[in-house]
Tab-separated table of C-alpha atoms in Angstrom:
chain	number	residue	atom	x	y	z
A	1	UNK	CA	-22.098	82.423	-49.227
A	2	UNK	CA	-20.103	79.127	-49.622
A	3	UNK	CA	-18.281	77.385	-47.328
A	4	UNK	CA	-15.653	74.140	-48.017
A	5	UNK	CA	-14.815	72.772	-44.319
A	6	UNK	CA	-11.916	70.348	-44.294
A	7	UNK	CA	-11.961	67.925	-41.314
A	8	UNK	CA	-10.448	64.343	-41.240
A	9	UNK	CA	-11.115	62.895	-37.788
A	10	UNK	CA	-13.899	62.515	-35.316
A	11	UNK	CA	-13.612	65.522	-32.695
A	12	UNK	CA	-13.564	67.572	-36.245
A	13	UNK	CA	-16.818	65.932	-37.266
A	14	UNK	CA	-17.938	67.012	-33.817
A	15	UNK	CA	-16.889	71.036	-33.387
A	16	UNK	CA	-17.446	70.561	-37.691
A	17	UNK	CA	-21.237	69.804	-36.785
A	18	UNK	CA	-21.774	72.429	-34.284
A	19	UNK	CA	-19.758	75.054	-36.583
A	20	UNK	CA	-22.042	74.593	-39.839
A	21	UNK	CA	-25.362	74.849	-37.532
A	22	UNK	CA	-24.313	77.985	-36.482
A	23	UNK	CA	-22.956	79.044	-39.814
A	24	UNK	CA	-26.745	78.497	-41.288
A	25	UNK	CA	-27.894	80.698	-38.813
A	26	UNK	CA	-25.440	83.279	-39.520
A	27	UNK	CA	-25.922	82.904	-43.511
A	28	UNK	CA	-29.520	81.008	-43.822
A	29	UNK	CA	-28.518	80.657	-47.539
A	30	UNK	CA	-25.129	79.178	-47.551
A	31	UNK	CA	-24.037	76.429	-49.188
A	32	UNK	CA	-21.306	73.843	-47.443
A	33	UNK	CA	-19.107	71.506	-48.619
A	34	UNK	CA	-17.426	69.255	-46.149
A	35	UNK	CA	-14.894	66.499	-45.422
A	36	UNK	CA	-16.082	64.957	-42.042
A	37	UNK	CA	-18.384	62.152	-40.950
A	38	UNK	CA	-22.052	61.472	-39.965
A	39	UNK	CA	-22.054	64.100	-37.871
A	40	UNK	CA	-21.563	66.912	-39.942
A	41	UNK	CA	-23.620	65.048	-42.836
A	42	UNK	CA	-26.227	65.172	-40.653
A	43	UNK	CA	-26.929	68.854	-40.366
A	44	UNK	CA	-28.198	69.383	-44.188
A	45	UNK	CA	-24.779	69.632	-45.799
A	46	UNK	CA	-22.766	68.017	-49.080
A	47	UNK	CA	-20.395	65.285	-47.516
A	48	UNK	CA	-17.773	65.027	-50.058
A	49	UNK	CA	-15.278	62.380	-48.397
A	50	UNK	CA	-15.972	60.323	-44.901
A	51	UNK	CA	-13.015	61.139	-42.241
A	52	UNK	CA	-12.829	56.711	-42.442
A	53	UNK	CA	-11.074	56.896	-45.796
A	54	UNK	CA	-8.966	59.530	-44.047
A	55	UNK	CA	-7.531	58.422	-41.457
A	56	UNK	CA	-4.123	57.190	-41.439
A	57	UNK	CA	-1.690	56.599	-38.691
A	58	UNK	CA	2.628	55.847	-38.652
A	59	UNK	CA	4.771	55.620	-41.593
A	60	UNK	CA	3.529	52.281	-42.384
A	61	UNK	CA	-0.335	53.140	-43.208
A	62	UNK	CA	1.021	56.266	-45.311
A	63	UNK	CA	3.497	54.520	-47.453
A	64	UNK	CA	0.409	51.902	-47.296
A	65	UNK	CA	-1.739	54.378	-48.488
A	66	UNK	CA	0.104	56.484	-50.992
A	67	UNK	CA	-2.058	55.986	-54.105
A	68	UNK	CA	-5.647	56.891	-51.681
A	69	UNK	CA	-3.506	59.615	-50.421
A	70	UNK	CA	-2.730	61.530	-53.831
A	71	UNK	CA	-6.081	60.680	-54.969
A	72	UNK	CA	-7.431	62.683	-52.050
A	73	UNK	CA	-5.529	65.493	-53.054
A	74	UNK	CA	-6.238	65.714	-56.598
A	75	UNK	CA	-10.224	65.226	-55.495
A	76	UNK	CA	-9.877	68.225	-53.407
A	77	UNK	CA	-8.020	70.468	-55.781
A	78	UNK	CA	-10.786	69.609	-58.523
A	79	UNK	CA	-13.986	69.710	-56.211
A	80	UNK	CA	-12.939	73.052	-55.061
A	81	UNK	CA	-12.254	74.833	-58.267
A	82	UNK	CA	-15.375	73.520	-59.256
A	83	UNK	CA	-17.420	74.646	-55.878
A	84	UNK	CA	-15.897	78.160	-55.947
A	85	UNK	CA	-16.657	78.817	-51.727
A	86	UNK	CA	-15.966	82.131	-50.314
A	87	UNK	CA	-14.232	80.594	-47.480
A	88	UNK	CA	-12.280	76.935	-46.824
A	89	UNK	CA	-12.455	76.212	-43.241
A	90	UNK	CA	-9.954	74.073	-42.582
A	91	UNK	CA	-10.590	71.968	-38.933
A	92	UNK	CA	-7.512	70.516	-37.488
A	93	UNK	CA	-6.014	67.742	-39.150
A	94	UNK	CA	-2.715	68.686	-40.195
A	95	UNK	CA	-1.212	66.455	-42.092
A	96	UNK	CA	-3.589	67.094	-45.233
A	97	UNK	CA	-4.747	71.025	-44.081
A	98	UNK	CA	-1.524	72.136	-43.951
A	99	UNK	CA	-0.277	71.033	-47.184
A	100	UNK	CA	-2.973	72.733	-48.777
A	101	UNK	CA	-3.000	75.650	-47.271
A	102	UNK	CA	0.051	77.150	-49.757
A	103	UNK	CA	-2.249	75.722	-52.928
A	104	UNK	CA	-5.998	77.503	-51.469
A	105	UNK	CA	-3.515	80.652	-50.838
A	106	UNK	CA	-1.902	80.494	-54.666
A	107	UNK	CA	-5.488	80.146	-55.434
A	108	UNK	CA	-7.024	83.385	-54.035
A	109	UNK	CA	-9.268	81.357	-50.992
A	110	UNK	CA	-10.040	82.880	-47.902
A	111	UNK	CA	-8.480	80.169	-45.604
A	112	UNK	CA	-9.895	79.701	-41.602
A	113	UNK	CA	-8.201	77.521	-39.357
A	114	UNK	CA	-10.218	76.611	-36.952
A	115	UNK	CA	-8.486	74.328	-34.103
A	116	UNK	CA	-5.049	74.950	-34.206
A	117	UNK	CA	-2.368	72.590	-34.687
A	118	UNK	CA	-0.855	71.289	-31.869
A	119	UNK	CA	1.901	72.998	-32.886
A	120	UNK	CA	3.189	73.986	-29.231
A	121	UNK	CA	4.177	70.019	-28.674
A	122	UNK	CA	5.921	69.477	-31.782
A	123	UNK	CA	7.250	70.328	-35.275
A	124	UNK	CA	6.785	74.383	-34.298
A	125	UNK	CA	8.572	75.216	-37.865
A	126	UNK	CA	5.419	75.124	-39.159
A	127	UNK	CA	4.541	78.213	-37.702
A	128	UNK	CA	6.136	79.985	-40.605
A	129	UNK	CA	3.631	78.317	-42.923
A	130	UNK	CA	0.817	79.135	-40.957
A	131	UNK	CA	1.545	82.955	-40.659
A	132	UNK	CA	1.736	82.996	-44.814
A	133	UNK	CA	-0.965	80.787	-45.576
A	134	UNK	CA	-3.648	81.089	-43.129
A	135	UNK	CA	-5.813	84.643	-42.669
A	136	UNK	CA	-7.293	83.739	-39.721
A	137	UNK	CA	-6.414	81.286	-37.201
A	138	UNK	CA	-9.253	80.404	-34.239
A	139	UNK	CA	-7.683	78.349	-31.362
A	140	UNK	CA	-9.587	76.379	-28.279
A	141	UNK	CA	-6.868	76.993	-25.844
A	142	UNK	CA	-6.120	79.885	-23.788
A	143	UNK	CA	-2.449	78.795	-23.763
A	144	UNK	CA	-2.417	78.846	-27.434
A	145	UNK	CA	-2.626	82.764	-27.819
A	146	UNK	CA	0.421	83.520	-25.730
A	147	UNK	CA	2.112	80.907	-27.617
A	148	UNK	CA	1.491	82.037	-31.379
A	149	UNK	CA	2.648	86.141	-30.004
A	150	UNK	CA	5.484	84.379	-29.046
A	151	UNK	CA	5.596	84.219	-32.778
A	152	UNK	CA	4.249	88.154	-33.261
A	153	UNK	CA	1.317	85.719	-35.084
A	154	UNK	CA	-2.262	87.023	-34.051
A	155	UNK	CA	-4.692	84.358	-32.932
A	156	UNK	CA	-8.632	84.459	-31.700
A	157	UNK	CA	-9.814	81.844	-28.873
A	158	UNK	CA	-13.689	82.409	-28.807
A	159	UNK	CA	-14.475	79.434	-25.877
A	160	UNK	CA	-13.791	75.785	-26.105
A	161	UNK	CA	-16.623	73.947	-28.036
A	162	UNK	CA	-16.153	70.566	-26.395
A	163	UNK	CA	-16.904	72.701	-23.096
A	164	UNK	CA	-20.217	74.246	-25.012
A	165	UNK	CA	-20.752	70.517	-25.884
A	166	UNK	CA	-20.675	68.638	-22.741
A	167	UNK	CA	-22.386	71.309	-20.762
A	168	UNK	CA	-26.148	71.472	-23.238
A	169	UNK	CA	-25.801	67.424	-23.490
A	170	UNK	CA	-28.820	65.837	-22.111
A	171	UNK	CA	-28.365	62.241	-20.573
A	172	UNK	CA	-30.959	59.028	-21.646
A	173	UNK	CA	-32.192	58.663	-18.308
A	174	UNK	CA	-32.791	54.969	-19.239
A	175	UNK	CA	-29.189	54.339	-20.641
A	176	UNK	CA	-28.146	52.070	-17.899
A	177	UNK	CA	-31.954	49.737	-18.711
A	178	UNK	CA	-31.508	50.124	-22.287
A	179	UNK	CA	-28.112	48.434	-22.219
A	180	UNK	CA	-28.494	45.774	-19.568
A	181	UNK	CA	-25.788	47.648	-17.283
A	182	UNK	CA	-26.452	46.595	-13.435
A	183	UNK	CA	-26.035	49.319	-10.554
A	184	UNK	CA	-22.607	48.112	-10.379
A	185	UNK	CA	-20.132	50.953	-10.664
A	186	UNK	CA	-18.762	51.503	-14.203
A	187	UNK	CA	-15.428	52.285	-15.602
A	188	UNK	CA	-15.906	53.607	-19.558
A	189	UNK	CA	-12.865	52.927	-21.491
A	190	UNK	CA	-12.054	55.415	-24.240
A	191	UNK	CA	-9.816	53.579	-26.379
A	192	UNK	CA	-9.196	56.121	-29.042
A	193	UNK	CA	-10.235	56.383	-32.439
A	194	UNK	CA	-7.652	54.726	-34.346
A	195	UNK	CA	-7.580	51.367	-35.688
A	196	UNK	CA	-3.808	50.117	-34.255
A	197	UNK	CA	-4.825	52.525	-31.357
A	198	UNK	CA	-8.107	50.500	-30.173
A	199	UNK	CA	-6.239	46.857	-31.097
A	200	UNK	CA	-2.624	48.034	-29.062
A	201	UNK	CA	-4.923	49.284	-25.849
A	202	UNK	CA	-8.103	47.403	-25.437
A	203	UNK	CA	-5.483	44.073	-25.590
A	204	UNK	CA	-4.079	45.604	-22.129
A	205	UNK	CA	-7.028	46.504	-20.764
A	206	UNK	CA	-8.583	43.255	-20.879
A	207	UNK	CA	-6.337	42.029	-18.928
A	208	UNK	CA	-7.826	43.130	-16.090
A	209	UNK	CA	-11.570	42.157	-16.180
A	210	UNK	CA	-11.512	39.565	-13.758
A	211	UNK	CA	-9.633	41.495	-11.046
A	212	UNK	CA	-12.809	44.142	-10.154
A	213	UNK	CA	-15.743	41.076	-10.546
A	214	UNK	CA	-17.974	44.133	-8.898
A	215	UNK	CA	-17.275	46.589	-11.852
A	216	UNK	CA	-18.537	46.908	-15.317
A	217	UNK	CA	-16.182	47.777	-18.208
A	218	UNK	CA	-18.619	49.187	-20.749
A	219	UNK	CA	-15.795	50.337	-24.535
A	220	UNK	CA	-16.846	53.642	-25.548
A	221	UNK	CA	-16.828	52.444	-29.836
A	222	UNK	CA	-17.394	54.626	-32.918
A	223	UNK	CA	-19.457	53.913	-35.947
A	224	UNK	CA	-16.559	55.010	-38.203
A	225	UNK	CA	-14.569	52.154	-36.619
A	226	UNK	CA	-14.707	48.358	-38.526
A	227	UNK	CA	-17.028	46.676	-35.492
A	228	UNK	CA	-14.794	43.596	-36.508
A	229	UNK	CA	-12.282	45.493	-35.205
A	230	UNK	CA	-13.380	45.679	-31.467
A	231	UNK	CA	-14.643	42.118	-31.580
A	232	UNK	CA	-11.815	40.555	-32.563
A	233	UNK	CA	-10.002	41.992	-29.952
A	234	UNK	CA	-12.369	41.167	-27.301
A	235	UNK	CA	-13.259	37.875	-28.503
A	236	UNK	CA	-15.226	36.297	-26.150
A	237	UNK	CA	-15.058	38.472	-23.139
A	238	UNK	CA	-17.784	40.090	-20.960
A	239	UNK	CA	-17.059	43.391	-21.572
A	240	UNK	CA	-20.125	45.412	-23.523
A	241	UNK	CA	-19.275	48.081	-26.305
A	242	UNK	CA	-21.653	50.852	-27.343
A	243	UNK	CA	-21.447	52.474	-30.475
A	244	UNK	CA	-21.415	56.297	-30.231
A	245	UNK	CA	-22.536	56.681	-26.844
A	246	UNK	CA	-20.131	57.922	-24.993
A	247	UNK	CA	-21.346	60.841	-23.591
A	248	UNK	CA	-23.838	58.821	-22.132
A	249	UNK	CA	-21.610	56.540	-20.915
A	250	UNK	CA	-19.196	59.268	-19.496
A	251	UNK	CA	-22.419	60.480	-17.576
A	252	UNK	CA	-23.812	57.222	-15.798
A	253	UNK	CA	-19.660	56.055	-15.276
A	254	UNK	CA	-17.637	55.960	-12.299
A	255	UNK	CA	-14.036	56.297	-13.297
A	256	UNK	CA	-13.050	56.443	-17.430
A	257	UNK	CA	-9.994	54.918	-18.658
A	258	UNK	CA	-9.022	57.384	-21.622
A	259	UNK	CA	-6.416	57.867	-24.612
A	260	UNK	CA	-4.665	60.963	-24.520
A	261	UNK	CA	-6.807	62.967	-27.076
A	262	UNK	CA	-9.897	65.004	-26.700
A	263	UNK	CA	-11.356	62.532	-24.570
A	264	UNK	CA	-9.471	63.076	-21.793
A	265	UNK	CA	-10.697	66.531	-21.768
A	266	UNK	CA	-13.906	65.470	-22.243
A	267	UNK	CA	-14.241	63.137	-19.285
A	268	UNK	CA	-12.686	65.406	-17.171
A	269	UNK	CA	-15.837	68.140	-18.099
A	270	UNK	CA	-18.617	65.470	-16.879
A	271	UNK	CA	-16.394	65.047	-13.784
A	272	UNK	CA	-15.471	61.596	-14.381
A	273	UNK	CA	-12.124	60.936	-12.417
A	274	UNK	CA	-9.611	59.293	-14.786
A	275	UNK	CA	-6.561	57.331	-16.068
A	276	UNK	CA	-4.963	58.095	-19.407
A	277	UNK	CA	-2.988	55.411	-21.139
A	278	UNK	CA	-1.198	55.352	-24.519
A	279	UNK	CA	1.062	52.891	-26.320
A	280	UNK	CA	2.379	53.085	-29.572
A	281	UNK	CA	5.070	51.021	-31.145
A	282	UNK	CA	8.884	51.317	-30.039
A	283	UNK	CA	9.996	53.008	-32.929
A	284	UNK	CA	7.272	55.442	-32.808
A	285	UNK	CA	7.960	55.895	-29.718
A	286	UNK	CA	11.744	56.576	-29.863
A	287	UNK	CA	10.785	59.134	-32.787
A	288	UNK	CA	7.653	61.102	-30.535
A	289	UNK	CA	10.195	61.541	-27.626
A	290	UNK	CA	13.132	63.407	-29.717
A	291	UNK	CA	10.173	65.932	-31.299
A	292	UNK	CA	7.515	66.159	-28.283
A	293	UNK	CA	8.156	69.515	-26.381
A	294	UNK	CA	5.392	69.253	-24.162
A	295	UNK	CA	5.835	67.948	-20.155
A	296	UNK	CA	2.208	65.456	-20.254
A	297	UNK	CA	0.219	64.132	-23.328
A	298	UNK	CA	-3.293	64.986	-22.105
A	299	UNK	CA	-5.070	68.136	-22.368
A	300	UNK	CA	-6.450	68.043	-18.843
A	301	UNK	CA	-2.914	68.310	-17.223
A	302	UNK	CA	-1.577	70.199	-20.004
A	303	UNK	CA	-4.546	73.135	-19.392
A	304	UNK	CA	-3.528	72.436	-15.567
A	305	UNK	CA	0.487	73.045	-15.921
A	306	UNK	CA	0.353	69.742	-13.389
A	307	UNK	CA	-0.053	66.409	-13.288
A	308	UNK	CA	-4.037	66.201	-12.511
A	309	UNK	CA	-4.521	62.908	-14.013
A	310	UNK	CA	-2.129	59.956	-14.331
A	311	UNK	CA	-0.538	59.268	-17.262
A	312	UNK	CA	0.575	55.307	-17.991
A	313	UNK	CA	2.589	55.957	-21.221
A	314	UNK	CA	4.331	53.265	-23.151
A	315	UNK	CA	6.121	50.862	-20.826
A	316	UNK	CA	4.408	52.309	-17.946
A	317	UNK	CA	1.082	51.524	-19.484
A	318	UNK	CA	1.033	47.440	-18.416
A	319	UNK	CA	-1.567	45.731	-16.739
A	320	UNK	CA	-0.398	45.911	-13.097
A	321	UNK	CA	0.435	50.140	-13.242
A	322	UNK	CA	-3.318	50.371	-14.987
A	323	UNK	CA	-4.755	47.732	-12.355
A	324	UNK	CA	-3.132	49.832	-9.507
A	325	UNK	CA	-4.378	52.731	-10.598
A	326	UNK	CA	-7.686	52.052	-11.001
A	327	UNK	CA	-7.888	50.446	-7.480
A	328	UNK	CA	-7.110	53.893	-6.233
A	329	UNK	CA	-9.395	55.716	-8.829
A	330	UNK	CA	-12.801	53.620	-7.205
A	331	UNK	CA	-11.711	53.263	-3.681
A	332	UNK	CA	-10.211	56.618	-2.710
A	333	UNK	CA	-12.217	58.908	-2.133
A	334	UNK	CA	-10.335	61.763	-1.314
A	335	UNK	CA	-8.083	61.113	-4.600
A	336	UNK	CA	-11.477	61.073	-6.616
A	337	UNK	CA	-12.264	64.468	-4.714
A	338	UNK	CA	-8.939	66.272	-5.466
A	339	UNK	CA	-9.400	65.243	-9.090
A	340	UNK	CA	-12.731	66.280	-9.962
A	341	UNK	CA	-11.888	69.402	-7.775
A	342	UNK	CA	-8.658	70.344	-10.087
A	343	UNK	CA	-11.600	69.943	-13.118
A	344	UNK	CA	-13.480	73.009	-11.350
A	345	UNK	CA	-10.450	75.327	-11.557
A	346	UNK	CA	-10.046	73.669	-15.669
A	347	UNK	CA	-13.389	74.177	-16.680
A	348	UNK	CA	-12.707	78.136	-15.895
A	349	UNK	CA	-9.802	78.320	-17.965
A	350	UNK	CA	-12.207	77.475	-21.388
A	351	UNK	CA	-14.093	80.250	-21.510
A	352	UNK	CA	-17.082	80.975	-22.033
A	353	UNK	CA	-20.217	78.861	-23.793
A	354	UNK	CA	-21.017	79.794	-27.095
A	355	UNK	CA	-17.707	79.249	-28.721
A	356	UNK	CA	-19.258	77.255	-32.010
A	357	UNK	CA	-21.890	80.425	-32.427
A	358	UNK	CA	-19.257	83.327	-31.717
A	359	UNK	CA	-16.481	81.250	-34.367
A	360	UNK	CA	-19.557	81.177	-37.052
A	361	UNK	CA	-20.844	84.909	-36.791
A	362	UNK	CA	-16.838	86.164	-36.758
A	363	UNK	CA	-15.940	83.663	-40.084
A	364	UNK	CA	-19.158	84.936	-41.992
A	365	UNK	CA	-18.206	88.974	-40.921
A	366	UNK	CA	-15.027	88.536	-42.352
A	367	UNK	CA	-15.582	86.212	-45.521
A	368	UNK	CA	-17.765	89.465	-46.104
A	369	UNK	CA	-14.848	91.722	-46.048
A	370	UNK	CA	-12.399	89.313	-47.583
A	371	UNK	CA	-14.494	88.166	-50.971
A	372	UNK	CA	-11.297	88.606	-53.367
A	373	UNK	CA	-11.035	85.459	-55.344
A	374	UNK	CA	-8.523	85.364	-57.601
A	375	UNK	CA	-8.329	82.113	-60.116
């Protein structure tokens, strides 16, 4: 059969990846079509657009952006009349999935949703769209299926992939040799994947290098990202950045400093005590706290229903709160051990492993019962 998979950011070209290597063991003679990164290009497949050209972030970028943006659009609409697939899997990403959806639906598609929009912390009116447009949604959260029959909306949660992902990762035993990193305890920063995201938090953190002389700050970077970018930012200072290695660097670290995002859940399955910190411009901010319906911003304490993990958010996100925390985060050790203990009692809560294999065999069974195409 023939799958299109729609995903514009990295943790899509991630659970994308995984998803489509399952899928061709499910269907050993289906063709995919994708919108993702290196990732997913890298298990056999036809990479149509690079999540780099999608990614856009605040008003600004998208009025910025307007002409790429309807390009992208009318690209889509063409390449998929002209791929005919038996199923669009669309990953996340809402701001381009969901306005689609109605067209793939007009259209006759089969339409997946795999990773749910976040939905539950803001702009729920979209739920309408999603019950008319989209056959079958798969979420990652248990929290999510209570929420959607809220909605009399039937969802499937299969596992968490990121779960399935940390725990068959296996460590470069010689990770700390092969990147001159001493002994010296490390603190990974995760500064998202953004461009005005890395510039606005890595500017904050560096503030602090010179205040824990016995620590190494080690910038968890991504390929996709302009390395110009990171180096501009950090100039001439001592801290190192590695380029998409950071579950290695989640492994051999100490204590993470971590956007809100995937990440933090992430870090918190290697058992990596934490900080998150976010800052986004004032205006953006105003706007985020009259939608946001959600008590925290990362998934950790979100999946928790408590505060697990500090969160330094906007004007609490300054270089004396982060220094303060982090003094706690790698000299108390009974803090450390109530964090990484509250991860335990998380980890549970995900399922399952096998979530990527269980998603593929259930989207191929019913694409099989679902082939009505109607152009």
């Amino acid at each position: 059969m023939k799958y299109y998979i729609i995903s514009g950011e990295p943790s899509g070209d991630l659970h994308g990846a995984n998803l489509i290597r399952h899928l061709k063991l499910t269907d050993p003679f289906a063709e995919i079509f994708v919108w993702g990164g290196d990732k997913m290009k890298a298990e056999g497949v036809n990479l149509r657009k690079h999540y780099r050209d999608l990614s856009f972030m605040g008003f600004g970028e998208l009025v910025a952006h307007a002409g790429k943006i309807i390009n992208n659009v009318r690209f889509f609409r063409k390449d998929i009349l002209q791929f005919m697939p038996d199923a669009v899997i669309l990953i996340d990403y809402p701001g381009f999935n969901l306005r689609m959806a109605p067209w793939l639906k007009q259209k006759g598609f089969n339409v997946f949703y795999y990773i749910s929009p976040k939905i539950w912390a803001w702009n729920q009116s979209r739920i309408s769209s999603i019950k008319k447009y989209i056959d079958k949604m798969i979420v990652i959260f248990p929290f999510e299926v209570e929420f959607y029959k809220r909605f009399s909306y039937q969802v499937y949660f299969f596992g968490n992939p990121v779960k399935e992902e940390v725990m068959n990762f296996k460590p470069d035993p010689e990770f700390r040799k092969k990147n001159n990193l001493t002994e010296n305890p490390i603190v990974a920063v995760l500064p998202g994947s953004r461009k005005q995201e890395i510039q606005r938090h890595l500017s904050l953190i560096l503030a602090l290098q010179n205040d824990f002389p016995a620590t190494q700050f080690v910038i968890a970077g991504l390929s996709a990202i302009d390395k110009n970018i990171y180096q501009k930012t950090l100039k001439n200072s001592a801290i190192k950045l590695l380029v998409d290695a950071t579950y290695d660097l989640l492994y051999h670290a100490n204590t993470a400093v971590v956007a809100s995002g995937t990440a933090t859940l992430e870090t918190a399955l290697f058992n990596i005590p934490q900080v998150v910190c976010y800052r986004v411009n004032p205006v953006s901010a105003w706007i985020t706290r009259k939608v946001i319906k959600i008590p925290y911003v990362s998934l950790v304490n979100l999946l928790s229903a408590k505060e697990c993990v500090k969160e330094l958010l906007q004007e609490k996100f300054t270089p004396t709160g982060l220094r303060n925390e982090l003094m706690r985060l790698l000299g108390d050790t009974e803090y450390r051990k109530k964090m990484t203990g509250e991860y335990q009692v998380l980890k549970e809560k995900l399922g399952p492993e096998g979530a990527s294999a269980r998603v593929a065999e259930m989207i191929c069974q019913w694409t099989r019962e679902g082939k009505t195409l109607k152009i």
